[in-house]
Amino acid sequence: MNWRQHILFALFFYGISLATLYAAGGFPAPGVVALGVAVTAFFGLLPDIDTEKSRIHKVVVPLLLAASIATAALYLAMQATVFLVSFVVLVVSALSLKFLRHRGFTHTLRFGILTALPLFALSPHYGLFALVAFISHLVADMHLKL
Ligand SMILES: [Zn+2]
């Protein structure tokens, strides 16, 4: 599947998730539904961050590098440790993507849960949308591993 098909597949399951929430009486607010589309698109592509040819890799790596530069500048300007730690985490994240093998760790349920956890903390709806989209990618790849 290419990136467009992965997004469409994830949005299909997003629709099922929304219908299920509606039937259960817990339909989210319109703003949450709108942002849920972006969460679904991102997490529907996220497993393929392990390959340089993927759309998500080409979007995320420059963002990580830009954020690294921004946090380095903030650290130099303000000397706050949080910016130094953020800089190290961002640089390590960007560099570690170079060493991933395709359909390895990023194509596991563990990685999906790990990356969706911050969204669950933000809102259970976003966490659910992220996890459903992530799993839809693994299902589409026929690569569902723990
Ligand atoms: Zn994949």
XYZ file of C-alpha atoms and ligand atoms in Angstrom:
147
model
C 0.000 0.000 0.000
C 1.161 3.520 -0.695
C 0.729 6.416 1.746
C -2.609 7.558 0.282
C -4.091 4.085 0.586
C -2.828 3.794 4.174
C -4.542 7.088 5.050
C -7.798 6.023 3.376
C -7.671 2.656 5.140
C -7.042 4.395 8.489
C -9.891 6.862 7.833
C -12.225 3.945 7.144
C -11.496 2.581 10.626
C -11.707 6.117 12.021
C -15.285 6.231 10.713
C -16.035 2.902 12.376
C -14.551 4.240 15.627
C -16.736 7.357 15.445
C -19.845 5.268 14.699
C -19.028 3.028 17.660
C -18.550 6.032 19.945
C -21.839 7.490 18.692
C -23.667 4.225 19.369
C -22.115 4.078 22.845
C -23.218 7.652 23.570
C -19.707 9.058 23.842
C -19.400 10.958 20.571
C -16.607 13.546 20.846
C -16.961 17.307 20.291
C -16.636 18.589 16.672
C -13.148 19.990 17.342
C -11.962 16.613 18.603
C -13.452 14.910 15.519
C -11.648 17.376 13.212
C -8.278 16.973 14.949
C -8.918 13.224 15.016
C -8.595 13.208 11.221
C -5.050 14.594 11.512
C -4.194 12.135 14.297
C -5.560 9.296 12.148
C -3.576 10.352 9.076
C -0.345 10.680 11.085
C -0.679 7.394 12.953
C -1.899 5.617 9.828
C 1.491 6.404 8.279
C 3.710 6.298 11.370
C 4.950 2.676 11.107
C 6.616 3.500 7.771
C 8.843 6.083 9.454
C 11.451 3.301 9.327
C 12.053 3.782 5.604
C 13.616 6.875 4.053
C 11.405 6.563 0.976
C 8.178 7.002 2.952
C 6.141 10.203 3.075
C 6.065 10.205 6.893
C 9.864 9.905 7.080
C 10.288 12.801 4.658
C 7.966 14.951 6.808
C 9.065 13.968 10.311
C 12.865 14.033 9.923
C 13.025 17.682 8.771
C 10.599 18.601 11.580
C 12.810 16.835 14.133
C 15.869 18.642 12.782
C 14.096 22.024 12.780
C 12.897 21.423 16.343
C 16.473 20.428 17.305
C 17.823 23.718 15.978
C 15.044 25.654 17.729
C 15.673 23.964 21.077
C 19.436 24.490 20.722
C 18.831 28.191 20.091
C 16.454 28.383 23.060
C 19.020 26.670 25.274
C 21.741 29.089 24.200
C 19.426 32.048 24.827
C 17.865 30.935 28.122
C 20.238 28.273 29.540
C 17.215 26.210 30.679
C 17.978 22.503 31.062
C 14.622 21.498 29.550
C 15.785 22.832 26.171
C 19.081 20.938 26.367
C 17.260 17.679 27.217
C 14.761 18.332 24.406
C 17.621 18.965 21.978
C 19.312 15.658 22.902
C 16.031 13.694 22.650
C 15.220 15.226 19.244
C 18.693 14.612 17.807
C 18.799 11.028 19.127
C 15.312 10.419 17.687
C 16.278 11.786 14.269
C 19.532 9.795 14.170
C 17.946 6.563 15.418
C 15.594 6.567 12.413
C 18.658 5.968 10.237
C 19.309 2.618 11.912
C 15.829 1.092 11.797
C 15.150 -1.809 9.503
C 11.926 -1.698 7.502
C 9.001 -3.473 9.155
C 10.969 -3.918 12.353
C 10.189 -2.268 15.698
C 8.021 0.517 14.247
C 5.707 -2.129 12.801
C 4.894 -3.635 16.213
C 1.965 -3.075 18.531
C 4.488 -2.112 21.251
C 5.636 0.895 19.201
C 2.023 1.878 18.519
C 1.109 1.776 22.202
C 4.295 3.635 23.145
C 3.651 6.454 20.677
C -0.101 6.649 21.397
C 0.353 6.852 25.187
C 0.989 10.633 25.253
C -2.241 11.122 23.288
C -4.165 8.902 25.719
C -2.872 11.201 28.477
C -4.091 14.212 26.486
C -7.496 12.720 25.701
C -8.714 9.104 25.526
C -10.348 9.927 22.178
C -7.041 10.948 20.561
C -5.306 7.905 22.027
C -8.017 5.647 20.635
C -7.877 7.277 17.185
C -4.079 6.996 17.138
C -4.060 3.342 18.138
C -6.821 2.377 15.694
C -5.017 4.136 12.827
C -1.704 2.552 13.794
C -3.241 -0.931 13.920
C -4.957 -0.322 10.563
C -1.492 0.193 9.049
C -0.219 -3.083 10.501
C -3.333 -4.901 9.264
C -2.963 -3.383 5.782
C 0.685 -4.477 5.711
C -0.412 -7.898 7.038
C 2.310 -7.437 9.628
C 0.519 -7.516 12.991
C 3.196 -8.242 15.604
C 3.299 -7.540 19.335
Zn 4.236 -0.313 6.674
